[in-house]
Amino acid sequence: MAIQIIMLVVFFAVMITVGFICRKRSTDVSSFVLGSRSVGPWLTAFAYGTSYFSAVIFVGYAGQFGWKFGVASTWIGIGNALIGSLLAWVLLGRRTRVMTQHLSAATMPQFFEKRFGSRGLKLASSLIIFVFLIPYTASLYNGLSRLFGMAFNVDYTICIIVMAVFTAVYVIAGGYMATAINDFLQGIIMLVGIVAIIAAVLSLNGGFSGSLDALARVTDETVSTTPGVFASFFGPDPVSLGSVILLTSLGTWGLPQMVQKFYAIKSEESIHTGTIVSTIFAVIVAGGCYFLGGFGRLFNVDVAAEGFDAIIPEMLSKLSPALIGITLVLVLSASMSTLSSLVLTSSSTLTLDFIAPTFTKKKNEKRDLLVIRIFVGVFIILSAVIAVIQYKLNVTFIAQLMGLSWGALAGSFLAPFLLSLYWKRVTKPAVAASFICGSGIMLANMFFKDVFPTFLQSPINCGAFAMLLGLIVVPVVSILTKKPDEAFVSDIFSCYEKTVTVPVTESLHKHGN
């Protein structure tokens, strides 16, 4: 326990130090929210990856889907890397950076307002973000509490308070730059940690070959009567596996806290480097997490009584104290990096897109910056309170909370945001229709689950359906409604034709803001 405590003390000390060092660079709204749009490739790539993967992935998703699909759950991590990272950077990175700078948009709601000339879309999108990021934020604490309870036998409430306080301190102090630097440090911990943990866990059952052989002997007739199905290429349920891959991979394209990373990229070179680094990071971390979870059935866990969230902690409880310490720091890193990204996104959106324009017409940098900092604290407190209530009442599993949030946000925003970067014909009614469909379907799934077909009663499958529906709704409604003003749209898309030494579609200005 002494080793574990020392690791945690050093970890927290470094995080806080970075926060206060970066305070000098966070003197206005742009520097606090976007790092003055001058963040380099490595910091951006790690910020993207660490915001992507949290305790929700490591404990919740890896445990649940590893148990359900066996070693085939590794495909989820591969999908996250190729679709959620590589393709996202290629299709969204440059165009998002160019258009958001041209529109002077610091948040996703501001993008919708200025891209479509609609204050209503800004208010609606900020409300959706506020409502659905909270359950996602609350879900981050649960996986962490399981591991801390295993290592220290510490009360869940204390785990929440510790994580919330330290995250609040460095985010409020240093803003986006502190978050990005800490994400980089936390990302290195995650890379090293996941490799060490996989090697150690597999060694408990005779290494990779021994573990795979043991998994092939596991049977569960309630899932499948096929021998060795949990060690097979696509597992016992390829259709459900595909839904999980779709939601957790393509879904990131519509998540505000993920897309906003592209707003802050420094240069064209940063996009190329960031694409490679982010993809490799995802292969190792996401692929490693789901690969590890695939061997969950080799460990003695009563899923019916303890839930899926108990699987990964049970696997890790067999490790040495030093490896358990590394695991704690790894999951703490993953959770705090995602938490900081979520609360920064939520607070900046609520302040810049709702409070400031609603209650005052005059722009005031110092006031807005103070309000954003206050709401960082408010969001962290609110998410912590919800996490405690959720735990005490045993409302749902980690994966279900995250599935609800991802489904609503991605179902609402993915199609209109992606198509708005490429297609001039997208209309305001089409964007509004996507908002209504995405959030409406997930709310209905939450409160009236029984009316849905069996396959769509799962928040994961329903979220994937909401995303795909948005990609149909936006083009159809756009074609059926009045074309946007041609001069207005042409002015917006002119940002792609401006030249530095070559068109911006080919290269961002190396020293541009």
Coordinates of C-alpha atoms in Angstrom, one line a residue:
M1 CA 0.0 0.0 0.0
A2 CA 2.9 2.3 0.7
I3 CA 4.1 2.0 -3.0
Q4 CA 0.6 2.8 -4.2
I5 CA 0.2 5.8 -2.0
I6 CA 3.6 7.2 -3.1
M7 CA 2.6 6.8 -6.7
L8 CA -0.6 8.6 -6.2
V9 CA 1.0 11.5 -4.2
V10 CA 3.6 12.0 -7.0
F11 CA 0.9 11.9 -9.6
F12 CA -1.3 14.5 -7.9
A13 CA 1.6 16.8 -7.2
V14 CA 2.7 16.8 -10.9
M15 CA -0.9 17.5 -12.1
I16 CA -1.4 20.4 -9.7
T17 CA 2.1 21.9 -10.5
V18 CA 1.3 21.9 -14.2
G19 CA -2.0 23.6 -13.5
F20 CA -0.4 26.5 -11.7
I21 CA 2.4 26.8 -14.2
C22 CA -0.1 27.2 -17.0
R23 CA -2.2 29.7 -15.1
K24 CA 0.0 32.6 -16.5
R25 CA -1.0 31.5 -20.0
S26 CA -4.7 31.4 -19.3
T27 CA -5.5 35.1 -19.1
D28 CA -8.4 35.3 -21.5
V29 CA -11.2 33.2 -22.9
S30 CA -9.3 32.0 -26.0
S31 CA -6.3 30.9 -24.1
F32 CA -8.4 29.2 -21.4
V33 CA -10.7 27.4 -23.7
L34 CA -8.5 26.7 -26.8
G35 CA -4.9 27.4 -25.7
S36 CA -5.0 30.4 -28.1
R37 CA -5.3 27.9 -31.0
S38 CA -1.5 27.2 -30.8
V39 CA -1.4 23.6 -29.4
G40 CA 1.2 21.3 -31.0
P41 CA 0.6 17.9 -32.5
W42 CA 1.7 15.7 -29.7
L43 CA -0.3 17.5 -27.0
T44 CA -3.4 17.6 -29.3
A45 CA -3.1 13.9 -30.2
F46 CA -2.7 12.8 -26.6
A47 CA -5.5 15.2 -25.5
Y48 CA -7.7 13.6 -28.1
G49 CA -6.8 10.1 -27.0
T50 CA -7.0 10.5 -23.3
S51 CA -10.3 12.3 -23.6
Y52 CA -11.5 9.4 -25.7
F53 CA -10.5 6.6 -23.3
S54 CA -11.4 6.7 -19.6
A55 CA -12.4 4.4 -16.7
V56 CA -15.6 4.0 -18.6
I57 CA -13.7 2.1 -21.3
F58 CA -11.1 0.4 -19.0
V59 CA -13.5 -0.9 -16.4
G60 CA -17.1 -0.6 -17.8
Y61 CA -16.8 -1.3 -21.5
A62 CA -13.8 -3.6 -21.5
G63 CA -15.4 -5.7 -18.7
Q64 CA -18.9 -5.8 -20.2
F65 CA -18.1 -6.4 -23.8
G66 CA -15.1 -8.6 -23.1
W67 CA -17.5 -10.9 -21.1
K68 CA -20.1 -10.7 -23.9
F69 CA -17.9 -11.1 -27.0
G70 CA -14.7 -12.7 -25.7
V71 CA -11.4 -11.9 -27.4
A72 CA -13.4 -10.6 -30.4
S73 CA -14.0 -7.5 -28.3
T74 CA -10.6 -6.4 -29.5
W75 CA -12.3 -5.4 -32.7
I76 CA -13.9 -2.5 -30.8
G77 CA -10.4 -1.1 -30.0
I78 CA -9.3 -1.5 -33.6
G79 CA -12.5 0.3 -34.7
N80 CA -11.8 3.1 -32.2
A81 CA -8.3 3.5 -33.7
L82 CA -9.2 3.3 -37.4
I83 CA -12.6 5.1 -37.4
G84 CA -12.6 7.0 -34.2
S85 CA -9.1 8.3 -34.5
L86 CA -7.5 8.0 -37.9
L87 CA -10.6 8.7 -40.1
A88 CA -11.8 11.4 -37.7
W89 CA -8.5 13.3 -38.0
V90 CA -8.4 12.9 -41.8
L91 CA -12.0 14.0 -42.4
L92 CA -12.5 16.5 -39.6
G93 CA -9.2 17.8 -38.5
R94 CA -8.2 20.3 -41.2
R95 CA -11.7 21.4 -42.2
T96 CA -12.8 21.9 -38.5
R97 CA -9.7 24.0 -37.7
V98 CA -10.1 26.2 -40.8
M99 CA -13.8 26.8 -40.6
T100 CA -14.0 27.4 -36.9
Q101 CA -11.2 29.9 -37.1
H102 CA -12.9 31.7 -40.0
L103 CA -16.2 31.8 -38.0
S104 CA -14.5 32.7 -34.8
A105 CA -16.2 29.8 -33.1
A106 CA -14.8 28.5 -29.8
T107 CA -17.5 25.9 -29.1
M108 CA -19.8 23.6 -31.1
P109 CA -22.9 25.7 -30.4
Q110 CA -21.1 28.8 -31.7
F111 CA -20.2 26.8 -34.8
F112 CA -23.9 26.0 -35.5
E113 CA -25.0 29.6 -34.8
K114 CA -22.5 31.2 -37.2
R115 CA -22.6 28.4 -39.8
F116 CA -26.4 28.7 -40.1
G117 CA -27.0 32.2 -38.8
S118 CA -29.3 30.8 -36.1
R119 CA -29.2 31.7 -32.4
G120 CA -31.9 29.1 -31.8
L121 CA -29.5 26.3 -33.0
K122 CA -26.9 27.6 -30.6
L123 CA -29.2 27.5 -27.6
A124 CA -30.6 24.1 -28.5
S125 CA -27.2 22.5 -29.0
S126 CA -25.8 24.1 -25.7
L127 CA -28.8 22.6 -23.9
I128 CA -28.3 19.2 -25.3
I129 CA -24.6 19.3 -24.4
F130 CA -25.4 20.4 -20.8
V131 CA -28.0 17.7 -20.3
F132 CA -26.2 14.8 -21.8
L133 CA -22.6 15.4 -20.8
I134 CA -23.6 15.3 -17.1
P135 CA -24.4 11.5 -17.0
Y136 CA -21.3 10.8 -19.0
T137 CA -19.2 12.8 -16.5
A138 CA -20.9 11.0 -13.6
S139 CA -20.1 7.6 -15.1
L140 CA -16.3 8.4 -14.9
Y141 CA -16.2 8.0 -11.2
N142 CA -17.7 4.6 -10.9
G143 CA -15.0 2.5 -12.5
L144 CA -12.4 4.4 -10.4
S145 CA -14.2 3.6 -7.2
R146 CA -14.1 -0.1 -7.9
L147 CA -10.3 -0.1 -8.3
F148 CA -9.7 2.2 -5.2
G149 CA -12.0 0.0 -3.2
M150 CA -10.0 -3.1 -4.2
A151 CA -6.6 -1.5 -3.5
F152 CA -7.3 0.6 -0.3
N153 CA -10.8 -0.5 0.9
V154 CA -11.7 3.2 0.7
D155 CA -15.3 4.5 0.7
Y156 CA -16.6 5.4 -2.7
T157 CA -17.5 8.9 -1.7
I158 CA -13.9 9.6 -0.7
C159 CA -12.7 8.4 -4.1
I160 CA -15.1 10.8 -5.8
I161 CA -14.1 13.8 -3.7
V162 CA -10.3 13.2 -4.2
M163 CA -10.6 12.9 -8.0
A164 CA -13.1 15.9 -8.3
V165 CA -11.0 18.2 -6.1
F166 CA -7.6 17.6 -7.9
T167 CA -9.2 17.8 -11.3
A168 CA -11.0 21.0 -10.5
V169 CA -7.8 22.6 -9.2
Y170 CA -5.7 22.1 -12.3
V171 CA -8.4 22.8 -14.8
I172 CA -9.6 26.0 -13.0
A173 CA -6.0 27.2 -12.7
G174 CA -4.6 26.4 -16.1
G175 CA -7.5 25.8 -18.5
Y176 CA -7.0 24.0 -21.8
M177 CA -3.2 24.2 -21.8
A178 CA -2.9 22.6 -18.4
T179 CA -5.4 20.0 -19.5
A180 CA -3.4 19.3 -22.7
I181 CA 0.0 19.0 -20.9
N182 CA -1.5 16.8 -18.2
D183 CA -3.2 14.7 -20.9
F184 CA 0.2 14.1 -22.5
L185 CA 1.7 13.0 -19.2
Q186 CA -1.3 10.9 -18.4
G187 CA -1.3 9.4 -21.8
I188 CA 2.3 8.2 -21.4
I189 CA 1.2 6.5 -18.1
M190 CA -1.7 4.8 -19.9
L191 CA 0.6 3.5 -22.7
V192 CA 3.1 2.0 -20.4
G193 CA 0.6 0.8 -17.9
I194 CA -1.7 -1.1 -20.3
V195 CA 1.2 -3.1 -21.8
A196 CA 2.5 -4.1 -18.4
I197 CA -1.0 -5.0 -17.1
I198 CA -1.8 -7.2 -20.2
A199 CA 1.5 -9.1 -19.9
A200 CA 0.9 -9.6 -16.1
V201 CA -2.7 -10.7 -16.4
L202 CA -2.1 -13.2 -19.3
S203 CA 0.8 -14.7 -17.4
L204 CA -1.7 -15.8 -14.7
N205 CA -3.1 -18.3 -17.2
G206 CA 0.1 -19.5 -19.0
G207 CA 0.7 -16.5 -21.2
F208 CA -1.2 -15.6 -24.4
S209 CA -1.5 -19.2 -25.8
G210 CA -2.4 -20.6 -22.5
S211 CA -5.0 -17.9 -21.9
L212 CA -6.5 -18.3 -25.3
D213 CA -6.7 -22.1 -24.9
A214 CA -8.4 -21.7 -21.5
L215 CA -10.9 -19.2 -23.0
A216 CA -11.7 -21.6 -25.9
R217 CA -12.8 -24.2 -23.2
V218 CA -15.3 -21.8 -21.6
T219 CA -18.9 -22.5 -22.4
D220 CA -22.1 -20.5 -21.7
E221 CA -25.2 -22.0 -23.4
T222 CA -27.2 -18.9 -22.5
V223 CA -25.0 -17.1 -25.0
S224 CA -24.0 -19.7 -27.6
T225 CA -23.8 -23.5 -28.0
T226 CA -20.8 -23.2 -30.4
P227 CA -17.6 -24.6 -28.8
G228 CA -14.8 -22.1 -28.3
V229 CA -16.9 -19.2 -29.4
F230 CA -15.3 -16.8 -26.8
A231 CA -11.9 -17.3 -28.4
S232 CA -13.3 -17.0 -32.0
F233 CA -12.6 -14.2 -34.5
F234 CA -16.0 -12.5 -34.3
G235 CA -17.4 -13.9 -31.1
P236 CA -20.9 -15.1 -30.3
D237 CA -22.8 -12.0 -31.5
P238 CA -21.2 -10.2 -34.5
V239 CA -24.3 -7.9 -35.0
S240 CA -24.2 -6.5 -31.5
L241 CA -20.4 -6.3 -31.8
G242 CA -20.8 -4.1 -34.9
S243 CA -23.2 -1.8 -33.1
V244 CA -20.7 -1.2 -30.3
I245 CA -17.9 -0.6 -32.8
L246 CA -20.1 1.9 -34.6
L247 CA -21.2 3.9 -31.5
T248 CA -17.8 4.0 -29.8
S249 CA -15.9 4.8 -33.0
L250 CA -18.0 6.8 -35.4
G251 CA -19.7 8.4 -32.4
T252 CA -16.7 10.4 -31.4
W253 CA -17.2 12.5 -34.6
G254 CA -20.2 14.2 -32.9
L255 CA -18.9 14.6 -29.4
P256 CA -18.2 18.2 -28.6
Q257 CA -15.3 17.5 -26.2
M258 CA -13.6 15.5 -28.9
V259 CA -14.2 17.7 -31.9
Q260 CA -13.1 20.8 -30.0
K261 CA -9.6 19.4 -29.9
F262 CA -9.4 20.2 -33.6
Y263 CA -10.2 23.9 -33.0
A264 CA -6.9 24.3 -31.1
I265 CA -4.5 22.7 -33.6
K266 CA -1.5 25.0 -34.4
S267 CA -0.6 24.1 -38.0
E268 CA -0.8 21.8 -40.9
E269 CA 2.2 19.8 -39.8
S270 CA 0.4 19.3 -36.4
I271 CA -2.5 17.7 -38.2
H272 CA -0.3 15.2 -40.0
T273 CA 1.7 14.3 -36.9
G274 CA -1.3 14.3 -34.7
T275 CA -3.2 11.9 -37.0
I276 CA -0.4 9.3 -36.7
V277 CA 0.2 9.7 -33.0
S278 CA -3.5 9.6 -32.1
T279 CA -4.0 6.4 -34.1
I280 CA -1.1 4.6 -32.6
F281 CA -2.2 5.7 -29.1
A282 CA -5.7 4.3 -29.8
V283 CA -4.4 1.0 -31.1
I284 CA -2.4 0.4 -27.9
V285 CA -4.8 1.8 -25.3
A286 CA -8.2 0.9 -26.7
G287 CA -7.0 -2.3 -28.4
G288 CA -5.2 -3.3 -25.2
C289 CA -8.2 -2.5 -22.9
Y290 CA -10.7 -4.6 -25.0
F291 CA -8.2 -7.4 -25.6
L292 CA -7.6 -7.6 -21.8
G293 CA -11.4 -7.6 -21.1
G294 CA -11.8 -10.5 -23.5
F295 CA -10.3 -12.8 -21.0
G296 CA -12.7 -11.8 -18.2
R297 CA -14.4 -15.2 -18.2
L298 CA -11.2 -16.8 -16.9
F299 CA -11.7 -15.2 -13.6
N300 CA -14.2 -16.0 -10.9
V301 CA -16.8 -13.2 -11.1
D302 CA -20.5 -13.5 -10.3
V303 CA -21.8 -11.1 -12.9
A304 CA -25.4 -11.5 -11.9
A305 CA -24.7 -10.4 -8.4
E306 CA -21.7 -8.0 -8.8
G307 CA -22.3 -6.6 -12.3
F308 CA -19.9 -6.3 -15.3
D309 CA -18.0 -3.5 -13.6
A310 CA -16.5 -6.0 -11.1
I311 CA -14.7 -8.1 -13.9
I312 CA -11.6 -5.9 -14.5
P313 CA -11.0 -5.2 -10.8
E314 CA -11.2 -8.9 -10.1
M315 CA -8.6 -9.6 -12.8
L316 CA -6.3 -6.9 -11.4
S317 CA -6.6 -8.0 -7.8
K318 CA -4.3 -10.9 -8.6
L319 CA -1.4 -8.6 -9.6
S320 CA 1.5 -7.5 -7.5
P321 CA 1.2 -4.3 -5.3
A322 CA 3.4 -2.4 -7.7
L323 CA 1.3 -3.3 -10.7
I324 CA -1.9 -2.5 -8.8
G325 CA -0.3 0.9 -8.1
I326 CA 0.4 1.4 -11.8
T327 CA -3.2 0.4 -12.6
L328 CA -4.6 2.9 -10.2
V329 CA -2.5 5.7 -11.7
L330 CA -3.4 4.5 -15.2
V331 CA -7.2 4.5 -14.6
L332 CA -6.9 7.7 -12.6
S333 CA -5.1 9.3 -15.5
A334 CA -7.7 8.1 -18.0
S335 CA -10.6 9.3 -15.8
M336 CA -9.1 12.7 -14.9
S337 CA -8.1 13.6 -18.5
T338 CA -11.6 12.8 -19.7
L339 CA -13.3 14.6 -16.8
S340 CA -11.2 17.7 -17.4
S341 CA -12.2 17.7 -21.0
L342 CA -15.8 17.2 -20.3
V343 CA -16.1 20.0 -17.7
L344 CA -14.1 22.4 -19.8
T345 CA -16.4 21.8 -22.7
S346 CA -19.6 22.0 -20.6
S347 CA -18.6 25.2 -18.7
S348 CA -17.3 27.1 -21.8
T349 CA -20.4 26.1 -23.8
L350 CA -22.8 27.1 -21.0
T351 CA -21.0 30.4 -20.4
L352 CA -20.2 31.6 -23.9
D353 CA -23.3 30.2 -25.7
F354 CA -26.1 30.6 -23.1
I355 CA -25.3 32.8 -20.0
A356 CA -23.2 35.6 -21.6
P357 CA -25.5 36.3 -24.6
T358 CA -28.7 35.8 -22.6
F359 CA -28.0 38.1 -19.7
T360 CA -25.6 40.7 -21.1
K361 CA -25.0 42.1 -24.6
K362 CA -21.5 43.5 -23.9
K363 CA -18.5 41.3 -24.3
N364 CA -16.3 41.2 -21.2
E365 CA -13.3 38.8 -21.3
K366 CA -12.5 38.9 -17.6
R367 CA -16.1 38.3 -16.6
D368 CA -16.6 35.4 -19.0
L369 CA -13.3 33.8 -17.9
L370 CA -14.4 34.0 -14.3
V371 CA -17.8 32.5 -15.1
I372 CA -16.2 29.7 -17.0
R373 CA -13.9 28.9 -14.1
I374 CA -16.9 29.0 -11.7
F375 CA -18.9 26.6 -13.8
V376 CA -15.9 24.2 -14.1
G377 CA -16.3 23.8 -10.3
V378 CA -20.1 23.6 -10.6
F379 CA -20.0 20.9 -13.2
I380 CA -17.5 18.8 -11.2
I381 CA -19.6 19.1 -8.0
L382 CA -22.8 18.3 -9.9
S383 CA -21.3 15.2 -11.6
A384 CA -19.9 14.0 -8.3
V385 CA -23.2 14.3 -6.5
I386 CA -25.0 12.4 -9.4
A387 CA -22.3 9.7 -9.2
V388 CA -22.9 9.2 -5.5
I389 CA -26.7 9.1 -5.9
Q390 CA -26.3 6.7 -8.8
Y391 CA -24.1 4.4 -6.8
K392 CA -26.3 4.5 -3.7
L393 CA -29.5 3.7 -5.7
N394 CA -27.7 1.3 -8.0
V395 CA -29.3 2.9 -11.1
T396 CA -27.4 1.4 -13.9
F397 CA -24.0 0.1 -15.2
I398 CA -21.2 2.4 -16.4
A399 CA -21.7 1.3 -20.0
Q400 CA -25.4 2.2 -20.0
L401 CA -24.8 5.7 -18.7
M402 CA -22.1 6.3 -21.3
G403 CA -24.2 4.7 -24.1
L404 CA -27.1 7.1 -23.3
S405 CA -24.8 10.2 -23.5
W406 CA -22.8 9.1 -26.5
G407 CA -25.9 8.1 -28.4
A408 CA -27.7 11.4 -27.7
L409 CA -24.7 13.7 -28.5
A410 CA -23.5 11.8 -31.5
G411 CA -27.1 11.2 -32.8
S412 CA -27.8 15.0 -32.5
F413 CA -24.5 16.5 -33.7
L414 CA -22.5 14.0 -35.9
A415 CA -24.5 14.3 -39.2
P416 CA -25.1 18.1 -39.1
F417 CA -21.5 18.9 -38.0
L418 CA -19.8 16.6 -40.5
L419 CA -22.0 17.5 -43.5
S420 CA -21.8 21.2 -42.7
L421 CA -18.0 21.2 -43.2
Y422 CA -18.4 19.7 -46.7
W423 CA -21.9 20.5 -48.1
K424 CA -23.3 24.0 -48.7
R425 CA -26.8 22.7 -49.1
V426 CA -27.3 21.8 -45.4
T427 CA -30.3 23.8 -44.0
K428 CA -31.3 25.0 -40.5
P429 CA -34.4 22.8 -40.4
A430 CA -32.2 19.8 -41.2
V431 CA -29.9 20.5 -38.3
A432 CA -32.9 21.1 -36.0
A433 CA -34.4 17.8 -37.1
S434 CA -31.2 16.0 -36.3
F435 CA -31.1 17.5 -32.8
I436 CA -34.7 16.4 -32.2
C437 CA -34.2 12.9 -33.5
G438 CA -30.9 12.2 -31.7
S439 CA -31.8 13.5 -28.3
G440 CA -35.5 12.4 -28.6
I441 CA -34.7 8.8 -29.4
M442 CA -32.3 8.4 -26.5
L443 CA -34.6 10.1 -24.0
A444 CA -37.4 7.8 -25.2
N445 CA -35.0 4.8 -24.9
M446 CA -34.3 5.9 -21.3
F447 CA -37.9 6.3 -20.1
F448 CA -39.9 4.1 -22.4
K449 CA -37.5 1.3 -23.3
D450 CA -40.1 -1.4 -23.5
V451 CA -41.8 0.2 -26.6
F452 CA -38.6 -0.3 -28.6
P453 CA -37.8 -3.5 -30.5
T454 CA -35.7 -5.8 -28.5
F455 CA -32.5 -5.1 -30.4
L456 CA -32.9 -1.3 -29.8
Q457 CA -33.6 -1.5 -26.1
S458 CA -29.9 -1.5 -25.5
P459 CA -28.6 2.1 -25.2
I460 CA -25.6 1.1 -27.2
N461 CA -27.6 -0.3 -30.2
C462 CA -30.1 2.6 -29.9
G463 CA -27.3 5.1 -30.0
A464 CA -25.8 3.6 -33.1
F465 CA -29.3 3.7 -34.7
A466 CA -29.7 7.4 -33.8
M467 CA -26.4 8.2 -35.5
L468 CA -27.2 6.4 -38.7
L469 CA -30.7 8.0 -38.7
G470 CA -29.1 11.5 -38.5
L471 CA -27.0 10.7 -41.6
I472 CA -30.3 10.1 -43.4
V473 CA -32.4 12.8 -41.8
V474 CA -30.0 15.7 -42.5
P475 CA -29.6 15.2 -46.3
V476 CA -33.3 14.4 -46.8
V477 CA -34.6 17.4 -44.9
S478 CA -32.0 19.7 -46.5
I479 CA -33.2 18.7 -50.0
L480 CA -36.9 19.1 -49.0
T481 CA -36.4 22.6 -47.4
K482 CA -35.5 26.0 -48.8
K483 CA -31.9 26.4 -49.9
P484 CA -29.7 28.6 -47.7
D485 CA -28.8 32.0 -48.9
E486 CA -26.1 31.5 -51.6
A487 CA -24.0 34.5 -50.7
F488 CA -24.0 33.7 -47.0
V489 CA -22.9 30.1 -47.5
S490 CA -20.3 31.1 -50.2
D491 CA -18.7 33.5 -47.7
I492 CA -18.4 30.8 -45.1
F493 CA -16.9 28.3 -47.5
S494 CA -14.5 30.9 -48.9
C495 CA -12.3 30.0 -46.0
Y496 CA -11.2 26.9 -47.8
E497 CA -10.1 28.9 -50.8
K498 CA -7.9 31.5 -49.1
T499 CA -4.2 31.1 -49.8
V500 CA -1.1 31.3 -47.7
T501 CA 1.4 29.9 -50.1
V502 CA -1.0 27.1 -51.2
P503 CA -4.8 26.7 -50.6
V504 CA -5.8 26.3 -47.0
T505 CA -7.4 23.0 -48.0
E506 CA -3.9 21.8 -48.6
S507 CA -2.0 23.5 -45.7
L508 CA -2.8 25.6 -42.7
H509 CA -0.6 28.7 -42.2
K510 CA 2.3 27.5 -40.1
H511 CA 2.3 30.5 -37.9
G512 CA -1.4 31.4 -38.0
N513 CA -3.8 31.7 -35.1

